[in-house]
Amino acid sequence: MVAPNPVNTILIPFSGGNPEAGRVEERGRLAYLHRWTGLPSAKALRALQEAGESVDLVTQPIEIQGESYPAGTLIVRVDGEETHEAVLKTAQATGTLFRGTSSGWTDIGPDLGSDQFPELAHAKIAVLGPDAVSSGSYGAVWSFLEQEMGIPFTAISASGLRRSLDDFDVLVIPGGMRSSAMGEETLSSVKSWVRSGGVCIALGSSSFRIGGKAGLISRSTKETQRDPKEKEPKRKSRSEIREERRHQQVPGNIVSIDLDTEHPLSFGMPEKIHGMISSTSIFKLEGDGSDVGVLPGTSPVVSGYISDENQTKLSGGVWLVAESSGRGQVILFAGDPLFRSFCRQTSEVFLNALLLFAR
């Protein structure tokens, strides 16, 4: 079948914040706050960190001096005149809004002086290189990070994974990871690094190898039961085989994804987004808080060709998984969030994974 409702809204080009809208409201003697709004906020965060400023993360809604701030808000604590200058310069360059506060007392939520606001690390990022993954998926990561966001990263080879990852906070594994890239020695090294606080992000088909076959975490895929009425295999003509393969294909579909908006991966995002999927592989719903992005129980595909059988296989599956391992995180995207820069909403979720978990 062909999903009847083409999705056009996610195809609008995005150029970032509007520099003319960038401003600072009120001079803060204590701190400046900024509500997370996706790509512009990510650029602002990196700019502040590169200027030497410490940035903390609001993990639950707060209200201060009559202003409400949702989870995901950034806090820049004033440490001299340099902070005021850095915030103003960042706001103007990225088209973002910062509001100053001279009080740490909140009307709702923890006070700003409490230890409830983790400091975000200026994440050092490694990306597994094209010798070990799909060159197309690696290229999408490179284009998004370096060309669009201006975020530097280090490409590492499969052999580099076996050596120490201690110089990095985040490891991105693009789609199409080869089985030879994650042997026992490598897996042990990556596991130890994650437990010590590293963030491992796997995209597309690599997520299933990391989440299951490689055993970085134990995450089940959604299985479908064989129909008891299904007939025994029979000899088929070439045309019948071609038609059956066409029927089984998932050439690339837009799916609806319901987000857990209280999870840091969803900060700044609406409850429902759209993303890409190009196979029927999907994670099983666990119901333990790690199911961050879940496909609807019926008709998850909103645009593209898909058979009724494959639609059923995807229904109720988990597209986005986040699971703690020691002090670190393993984040799995069943589809590639950066595929051809097509779905901007999933690009923003990827940025949250990249920047909001490194401590």
GROMACS .gro file of C-alpha atoms in nm:
model
  359
    1MET     CA    1   0.000   0.000   0.000
    2VAL     CA    2   0.099   0.363  -0.035
    3ALA     CA    3   0.055   0.579   0.275
    4PRO     CA    4  -0.210   0.836   0.175
    5ASN     CA    5  -0.085   1.141   0.362
    6PRO     CA    6   0.236   1.289   0.223
    7VAL     CA    7   0.427   1.493   0.480
    8ASN     CA    8   0.546   1.828   0.350
    9THR     CA    9   0.616   2.031   0.663
   10ILE     CA   10   0.949   1.863   0.738
   11LEU     CA   11   1.084   1.950   0.393
   12ILE     CA   12   1.113   2.323   0.465
   13PRO     CA   13   1.481   2.431   0.450
   14PHE     CA   14   1.630   2.536   0.781
   15SER     CA   15   1.904   2.793   0.810
   16GLY     CA   16   1.928   2.831   1.188
   17GLY     CA   17   1.832   3.119   1.412
   18ASN     CA   18   1.758   3.469   1.289
   19PRO     CA   19   2.057   3.691   1.380
   20GLU     CA   20   1.832   3.998   1.390
   21ALA     CA   21   1.625   3.832   1.664
   22GLY     CA   22   1.928   3.752   1.880
   23ARG     CA   23   1.927   3.957   2.197
   24VAL     CA   24   1.975   3.962   2.572
   25GLU     CA   25   1.686   4.073   2.791
   26GLU     CA   26   1.801   4.220   3.123
   27ARG     CA   27   2.155   4.215   3.252
   28GLY     CA   28   2.197   3.923   3.489
   29ARG     CA   29   2.408   3.960   3.801
   30LEU     CA   30   2.380   3.587   3.874
   31ALA     CA   31   2.310   3.403   3.548
   32TYR     CA   32   2.158   3.402   3.201
   33LEU     CA   33   1.894   3.153   3.089
   34HIS     CA   34   1.810   3.032   2.738
   35ARG     CA   35   1.521   2.805   2.638
   36TRP     CA   36   1.643   2.522   2.414
   37THR     CA   37   1.511   2.557   2.057
   38GLY     CA   38   1.708   2.301   1.862
   39LEU     CA   39   1.978   2.387   1.608
   40PRO     CA   40   2.025   2.756   1.703
   41SER     CA   41   2.055   2.657   2.069
   42ALA     CA   42   2.313   2.392   1.985
   43LYS     CA   43   2.522   2.652   1.803
   44ALA     CA   44   2.485   2.887   2.101
   45LEU     CA   45   2.593   2.616   2.346
   46ARG     CA   46   2.907   2.536   2.147
   47ALA     CA   47   2.993   2.905   2.106
   48LEU     CA   48   2.966   2.968   2.479
   49GLN     CA   49   3.175   2.664   2.564
   50GLU     CA   50   3.439   2.765   2.311
   51ALA     CA   51   3.446   3.108   2.477
   52GLY     CA   52   3.532   2.934   2.804
   53GLU     CA   53   3.191   2.970   2.970
   54SER     CA   54   3.038   2.696   3.186
   55VAL     CA   55   2.687   2.595   3.082
   56ASP     CA   56   2.444   2.401   3.303
   57LEU     CA   57   2.129   2.214   3.199
   58VAL     CA   58   1.780   2.250   3.347
   59THR     CA   59   1.638   1.895   3.371
   60GLN     CA   60   1.295   1.981   3.512
   61PRO     CA   61   1.071   2.286   3.462
   62ILE     CA   62   1.145   2.590   3.678
   63GLU     CA   63   0.994   2.934   3.726
   64ILE     CA   64   1.200   3.233   3.831
   65GLN     CA   65   1.101   3.599   3.859
   66GLY     CA   66   0.771   3.525   3.687
   67GLU     CA   67   0.933   3.352   3.387
   68SER     CA   68   0.880   2.983   3.314
   69TYR     CA   69   1.166   2.775   3.178
   70PRO     CA   70   1.113   2.419   3.050
   71ALA     CA   71   1.351   2.127   3.086
   72GLY     CA   72   1.634   2.176   2.839
   73THR     CA   73   1.693   2.539   2.932
   74LEU     CA   74   2.060   2.641   2.944
   75ILE     CA   75   2.205   2.830   3.242
   76VAL     CA   76   2.517   3.045   3.197
   77ARG     CA   77   2.645   3.155   3.537
   78VAL     CA   78   2.806   3.499   3.549
   79ASP     CA   79   3.179   3.489   3.617
   80GLY     CA   80   3.298   3.840   3.543
   81GLU     CA   81   3.243   4.090   3.264
   82GLU     CA   82   3.358   3.833   3.010
   83THR     CA   83   3.037   3.636   3.064
   84HIS     CA   84   2.815   3.932   2.976
   85GLU     CA   85   3.016   3.992   2.661
   86ALA     CA   86   3.015   3.624   2.560
   87VAL     CA   87   2.637   3.590   2.607
   88LEU     CA   88   2.561   3.903   2.405
   89LYS     CA   89   2.797   3.804   2.125
   90THR     CA   90   2.653   3.451   2.115
   91ALA     CA   91   2.292   3.571   2.112
   92GLN     CA   92   2.358   3.804   1.821
   93ALA     CA   93   2.560   3.550   1.622
   94THR     CA   94   2.312   3.263   1.660
   95GLY     CA   95   1.982   3.452   1.665
   96THR     CA   96   1.896   3.327   2.014
   97LEU     CA   97   1.734   3.489   2.317
   98PHE     CA   98   1.894   3.499   2.662
   99ARG     CA   99   1.734   3.646   2.974
  100GLY     CA  100   1.936   3.759   3.273
  101THR     CA  101   1.847   3.696   3.635
  102SER     CA  102   1.988   3.847   3.952
  103SER     CA  103   1.819   3.598   4.184
  104GLY     CA  104   1.879   3.229   4.236
  105TRP     CA  105   1.548   3.174   4.415
  106THR     CA  106   1.282   2.997   4.209
  107ASP     CA  107   0.904   3.001   4.247
  108ILE     CA  108   0.880   2.650   4.102
  109GLY     CA  109   1.154   2.387   4.092
  110PRO     CA  110   1.500   2.370   4.251
  111ASP     CA  111   1.685   2.695   4.325
  112LEU     CA  112   1.967   2.785   4.089
  113GLY     CA  113   2.220   2.736   4.367
  114SER     CA  114   2.131   2.368   4.410
  115ASP     CA  115   2.317   2.073   4.260
  116GLN     CA  116   2.019   1.980   4.039
  117PHE     CA  117   2.167   2.139   3.725
  118PRO     CA  118   2.442   1.926   3.567
  119GLU     CA  119   2.721   2.103   3.383
  120LEU     CA  120   2.744   2.012   3.015
  121ALA     CA  121   3.086   1.908   2.891
  122HIS     CA  122   3.233   2.070   2.581
  123ALA     CA  123   3.192   1.736   2.407
  124LYS     CA  124   3.488   1.591   2.220
  125ILE     CA  125   3.338   1.379   1.945
  126ALA     CA  126   3.468   1.074   1.760
  127VAL     CA  127   3.296   0.930   1.452
  128LEU     CA  128   3.367   0.578   1.327
  129GLY     CA  129   3.512   0.628   0.979
  130PRO     CA  130   3.407   0.503   0.635
  131ASP     CA  131   3.645   0.205   0.648
  132ALA     CA  132   3.403   0.047   0.895
  133VAL     CA  133   3.059   0.192   0.810
  134SER     CA  134   2.847   0.299   0.514
  135SER     CA  135   3.018   0.584   0.329
  136GLY     CA  136   2.677   0.743   0.267
  137SER     CA  137   2.584   0.747   0.634
  138TYR     CA  138   2.931   0.868   0.733
  139GLY     CA  139   2.904   1.143   0.473
  140ALA     CA  140   2.571   1.257   0.617
  141VAL     CA  141   2.726   1.284   0.965
  142TRP     CA  142   3.026   1.474   0.825
  143SER     CA  143   2.809   1.715   0.627
  144PHE     CA  144   2.576   1.786   0.918
  145LEU     CA  145   2.842   1.833   1.186
  146GLU     CA  146   3.124   2.003   0.999
  147GLN     CA  147   2.949   2.185   0.715
  148GLU     CA  148   2.619   2.285   0.872
  149MET     CA  149   2.680   2.303   1.246
  150GLY     CA  150   3.051   2.384   1.252
  151ILE     CA  151   3.109   2.113   1.514
  152PRO     CA  152   3.454   1.951   1.483
  153PHE     CA  153   3.502   1.577   1.525
  154THR     CA  154   3.772   1.316   1.487
  155ALA     CA  155   3.723   1.031   1.241
  156ILE     CA  156   3.861   0.707   1.382
  157SER     CA  157   3.924   0.378   1.206
  158ALA     CA  158   3.799   0.038   1.313
  159SER     CA  159   4.144  -0.035   1.458
  160GLY     CA  160   4.123   0.294   1.648
  161LEU     CA  161   3.820   0.161   1.835
  162ARG     CA  162   4.040  -0.105   1.991
  163ARG     CA  163   4.261   0.161   2.141
  164SER     CA  164   4.166   0.401   2.418
  165LEU     CA  165   3.864   0.629   2.370
  166ASP     CA  166   3.957   0.827   2.680
  167ASP     CA  167   4.017   1.144   2.477
  168PHE     CA  168   3.652   1.152   2.367
  169ASP     CA  169   3.315   1.210   2.533
  170VAL     CA  170   3.093   1.092   2.247
  171LEU     CA  171   3.128   0.815   1.988
  172VAL     CA  172   2.901   0.824   1.682
  173ILE     CA  173   2.865   0.503   1.481
  174PRO     CA  174   2.703   0.580   1.143
  175GLY     CA  175   2.482   0.323   0.970
  176GLY     CA  176   2.613   0.014   0.796
  177MET     CA  177   2.878  -0.087   1.050
  178ARG     CA  178   3.069  -0.392   0.929
  179SER     CA  179   3.070  -0.695   1.157
  180SER     CA  180   3.451  -0.697   1.160
  181ALA     CA  181   3.455  -0.351   1.321
  182MET     CA  182   3.332  -0.477   1.658
  183GLY     CA  183   3.527  -0.781   1.768
  184GLU     CA  184   3.556  -0.897   2.127
  185GLU     CA  185   3.855  -0.678   2.212
  186THR     CA  186   3.693  -0.370   2.060
  187LEU     CA  187   3.360  -0.439   2.227
  188SER     CA  188   3.527  -0.473   2.567
  189SER     CA  189   3.706  -0.140   2.517
  190VAL     CA  190   3.389   0.044   2.412
  191LYS     CA  191   3.187  -0.109   2.697
  192SER     CA  192   3.443   0.003   2.954
  193TRP     CA  193   3.451   0.353   2.805
  194VAL     CA  194   3.070   0.384   2.817
  195ARG     CA  195   3.053   0.264   3.177
  196SER     CA  196   3.308   0.533   3.266
  197GLY     CA  197   3.082   0.805   3.127
  198GLY     CA  198   3.107   0.785   2.748
  199VAL     CA  199   2.808   0.837   2.518
  200CYS     CA  200   2.775   0.590   2.229
  201ILE     CA  201   2.528   0.684   1.952
  202ALA     CA  202   2.450   0.427   1.681
  203LEU     CA  203   2.250   0.507   1.369
  204GLY     CA  204   2.030   0.293   1.145
  205SER     CA  205   2.142  -0.066   1.089
  206SER     CA  206   2.440  -0.016   1.322
  207SER     CA  207   2.200   0.034   1.613
  208PHE     CA  208   2.084  -0.328   1.589
  209ARG     CA  209   2.439  -0.460   1.588
  210ILE     CA  210   2.529  -0.241   1.887
  211GLY     CA  211   2.201  -0.308   2.069
  212GLY     CA  212   2.189  -0.680   2.013
  213LYS     CA  213   2.447  -0.872   1.813
  214ALA     CA  214   2.751  -0.695   1.953
  215GLY     CA  215   2.599  -0.691   2.300
  216LEU     CA  216   2.698  -0.339   2.405
  217ILE     CA  217   2.357  -0.338   2.571
  218SER     CA  218   2.091  -0.608   2.567
  219ARG     CA  219   1.808  -0.472   2.358
  220SER     CA  220   1.554  -0.692   2.178
  221THR     CA  221   1.413  -0.630   1.834
  222LYS     CA  222   1.042  -0.655   1.769
  223GLU     CA  223   0.963  -1.003   1.642
  224THR     CA  224   0.662  -1.100   1.432
  225GLN     CA  225   0.492  -1.433   1.471
  226ARG     CA  226   0.459  -1.656   1.168
  227ASP     CA  227   0.103  -1.688   1.050
  228PRO     CA  228  -0.010  -2.047   1.130
  229LYS     CA  229  -0.217  -2.039   0.809
  230GLU     CA  230   0.092  -1.965   0.604
  231LYS     CA  231   0.144  -2.235   0.343
  232GLU     CA  232   0.458  -2.441   0.310
  233PRO     CA  233   0.716  -2.306   0.065
  234LYS     CA  234   0.657  -2.388  -0.300
  235ARG     CA  235   0.849  -2.343  -0.620
  236LYS     CA  236   0.807  -1.992  -0.759
  237SER     CA  237   0.861  -1.836  -1.099
  238ARG     CA  238   1.109  -1.551  -1.147
  239SER     CA  239   0.824  -1.302  -1.183
  240GLU     CA  240   0.665  -1.429  -0.860
  241ILE     CA  241   0.996  -1.393  -0.678
  242ARG     CA  242   1.042  -1.038  -0.808
  243GLU     CA  243   0.692  -0.943  -0.697
  244GLU     CA  244   0.744  -1.098  -0.354
  245ARG     CA  245   1.071  -0.908  -0.307
  246ARG     CA  246   0.904  -0.584  -0.413
  247HIS     CA  247   0.629  -0.653  -0.161
  248GLN     CA  248   0.885  -0.709   0.117
  249GLN     CA  249   1.093  -0.399   0.046
  250VAL     CA  250   1.083  -0.088   0.261
  251PRO     CA  251   1.258   0.154   0.023
  252GLY     CA  252   1.238   0.450   0.259
  253ASN     CA  253   0.930   0.567   0.441
  254ILE     CA  254   0.834   0.857   0.662
  255VAL     CA  255   0.700   0.736   0.996
  256SER     CA  256   0.527   0.910   1.282
  257ILE     CA  257   0.720   0.896   1.612
  258ASP     CA  258   0.572   0.965   1.956
  259LEU     CA  259   0.836   1.111   2.190
  260ASP     CA  260   0.870   1.095   2.567
  261THR     CA  261   0.898   1.472   2.605
  262GLU     CA  262   1.039   1.443   2.960
  263HIS     CA  263   1.351   1.267   2.831
  264PRO     CA  264   1.657   1.484   2.750
  265LEU     CA  265   1.661   1.348   2.395
  266SER     CA  266   1.326   1.521   2.344
  267PHE     CA  267   1.409   1.859   2.500
  268GLY     CA  268   1.278   2.135   2.276
  269MET     CA  269   1.078   1.890   2.064
  270PRO     CA  270   0.700   1.844   2.016
  271GLU     CA  271   0.530   1.524   2.131
  272LYS     CA  272   0.506   1.388   1.776
  273ILE     CA  273   0.774   1.411   1.508
  274HIS     CA  274   0.846   1.242   1.176
  275GLY     CA  275   1.149   1.038   1.077
  276MET     CA  276   1.283   0.801   0.813
  277ILE     CA  277   1.297   0.423   0.818
  278SER     CA  278   1.424   0.195   0.545
  279SER     CA  279   1.369  -0.156   0.683
  280THR     CA  280   1.129  -0.346   0.906
  281SER     CA  281   1.392  -0.378   1.179
  282ILE     CA  282   1.265  -0.200   1.489
  283PHE     CA  283   1.326  -0.232   1.862
  284LYS     CA  284   1.081  -0.400   2.097
  285LEU     CA  285   0.887  -0.189   2.347
  286GLU     CA  286   1.034  -0.253   2.694
  287GLY     CA  287   0.824  -0.011   2.899
  288ASP     CA  288   1.111   0.079   3.131
  289GLY     CA  289   1.176   0.441   3.042
  290SER     CA  290   1.431   0.370   2.770
  291ASP     CA  291   1.163   0.380   2.498
  292VAL     CA  292   1.210   0.744   2.398
  293GLY     CA  293   1.060   0.741   2.048
  294VAL     CA  294   0.780   0.493   1.974
  295LEU     CA  295   0.587   0.431   1.653
  296PRO     CA  296   0.204   0.435   1.680
  297GLY     CA  297   0.031   0.100   1.729
  298THR     CA  298  -0.151   0.132   1.399
  299SER     CA  299  -0.045   0.280   1.064
  300PRO     CA  300   0.291   0.431   1.167
  301VAL     CA  301   0.390   0.505   0.805
  302VAL     CA  302   0.253   0.842   0.692
  303SER     CA  303   0.419   0.863   0.350
  304GLY     CA  304   0.581   0.613   0.115
  305TYR     CA  305   0.515   0.264  -0.021
  306ILE     CA  306   0.478  -0.017   0.231
  307SER     CA  307   0.285  -0.342   0.236
  308ASP     CA  308   0.022  -0.409   0.502
  309GLU     CA  309   0.243  -0.689   0.635
  310ASN     CA  310   0.542  -0.459   0.683
  311GLN     CA  311   0.322  -0.187   0.831
  312THR     CA  312   0.219  -0.439   1.096
  313LYS     CA  313   0.582  -0.533   1.165
  314LEU     CA  314   0.667  -0.170   1.242
  315SER     CA  315   0.354  -0.084   1.442
  316GLY     CA  316   0.424  -0.016   1.810
  317GLY     CA  317   0.799  -0.059   1.768
  318VAL     CA  318   1.064   0.165   1.924
  319TRP     CA  319   1.253   0.395   1.685
  320LEU     CA  320   1.467   0.568   1.950
  321VAL     CA  321   1.626   0.397   2.252
  322ALA     CA  322   1.835   0.543   2.534
  323GLU     CA  323   1.980   0.314   2.798
  324SER     CA  324   2.220   0.385   3.082
  325SER     CA  325   2.532   0.174   3.123
  326GLY     CA  326   2.732   0.265   3.432
  327ARG     CA  327   2.786   0.642   3.416
  328GLY     CA  328   2.741   0.651   3.040
  329GLN     CA  329   2.466   0.622   2.780
  330VAL     CA  330   2.394   0.410   2.475
  331ILE     CA  331   2.157   0.580   2.230
  332LEU     CA  332   2.014   0.386   1.936
  333PHE     CA  333   1.831   0.525   1.632
  334ALA     CA  334   1.649   0.250   1.438
  335GLY     CA  335   1.645   0.483   1.137
  336ASP     CA  336   1.917   0.722   1.025
  337PRO     CA  337   1.822   1.065   1.171
  338LEU     CA  338   2.052   1.246   0.925
  339PHE     CA  339   1.953   1.064   0.604
  340ARG     CA  340   2.006   1.317   0.323
  341SER     CA  341   1.930   1.597   0.573
  342PHE     CA  342   1.568   1.509   0.504
  343CYS     CA  343   1.396   1.516   0.842
  344ARG     CA  344   1.506   1.820   1.039
  345GLN     CA  345   1.323   1.713   1.352
  346THR     CA  346   1.532   1.396   1.382
  347SER     CA  347   1.847   1.601   1.315
  348GLU     CA  348   1.759   1.803   1.625
  349VAL     CA  349   1.708   1.487   1.832
  350PHE     CA  350   2.052   1.372   1.713
  351LEU     CA  351   2.199   1.702   1.836
  352ASN     CA  352   2.038   1.647   2.176
  353ALA     CA  353   2.206   1.306   2.191
  354LEU     CA  354   2.538   1.458   2.089
  355LEU     CA  355   2.545   1.759   2.324
  356LEU     CA  356   2.316   1.707   2.625
  357PHE     CA  357   2.458   1.385   2.774
  358ALA     CA  358   2.833   1.448   2.793
  359ARG     CA  359   2.925   1.538   3.151
   0.00000   0.00000   0.00000
